[in-house]
Amino acid sequence: KVLAPAEEAPAEAPAAAE
C-alpha cells in the first residue's frame, strides 16, 4: 500500500506504528 495510513500499521515500517 503506497497510501497506507499509520492506523493500518504498514508492513514496510511496523516499528513506526509504535
Coordinates of C-alpha atoms in Angstrom, one line a residue:
K1 CA 0.0 0.0 0.0
V2 CA 1.5 3.3 -1.1
L3 CA -1.1 5.4 0.8
A4 CA -1.3 3.2 3.9
P5 CA -2.3 5.3 6.9
A6 CA -0.4 4.8 10.2
E7 CA -3.5 3.3 11.7
E8 CA -3.2 0.3 9.3
A9 CA 0.3 -0.3 10.6
P10 CA 2.1 -0.8 7.2
A11 CA 4.3 -3.9 7.0
E12 CA 7.0 -1.6 5.5
A13 CA 7.6 0.1 8.9
P14 CA 6.0 -1.9 11.8
A15 CA 8.2 0.0 14.3
A16 CA 6.8 3.3 13.1
A17 CA 3.3 2.3 14.3
E18 CA 4.5 2.3 17.8

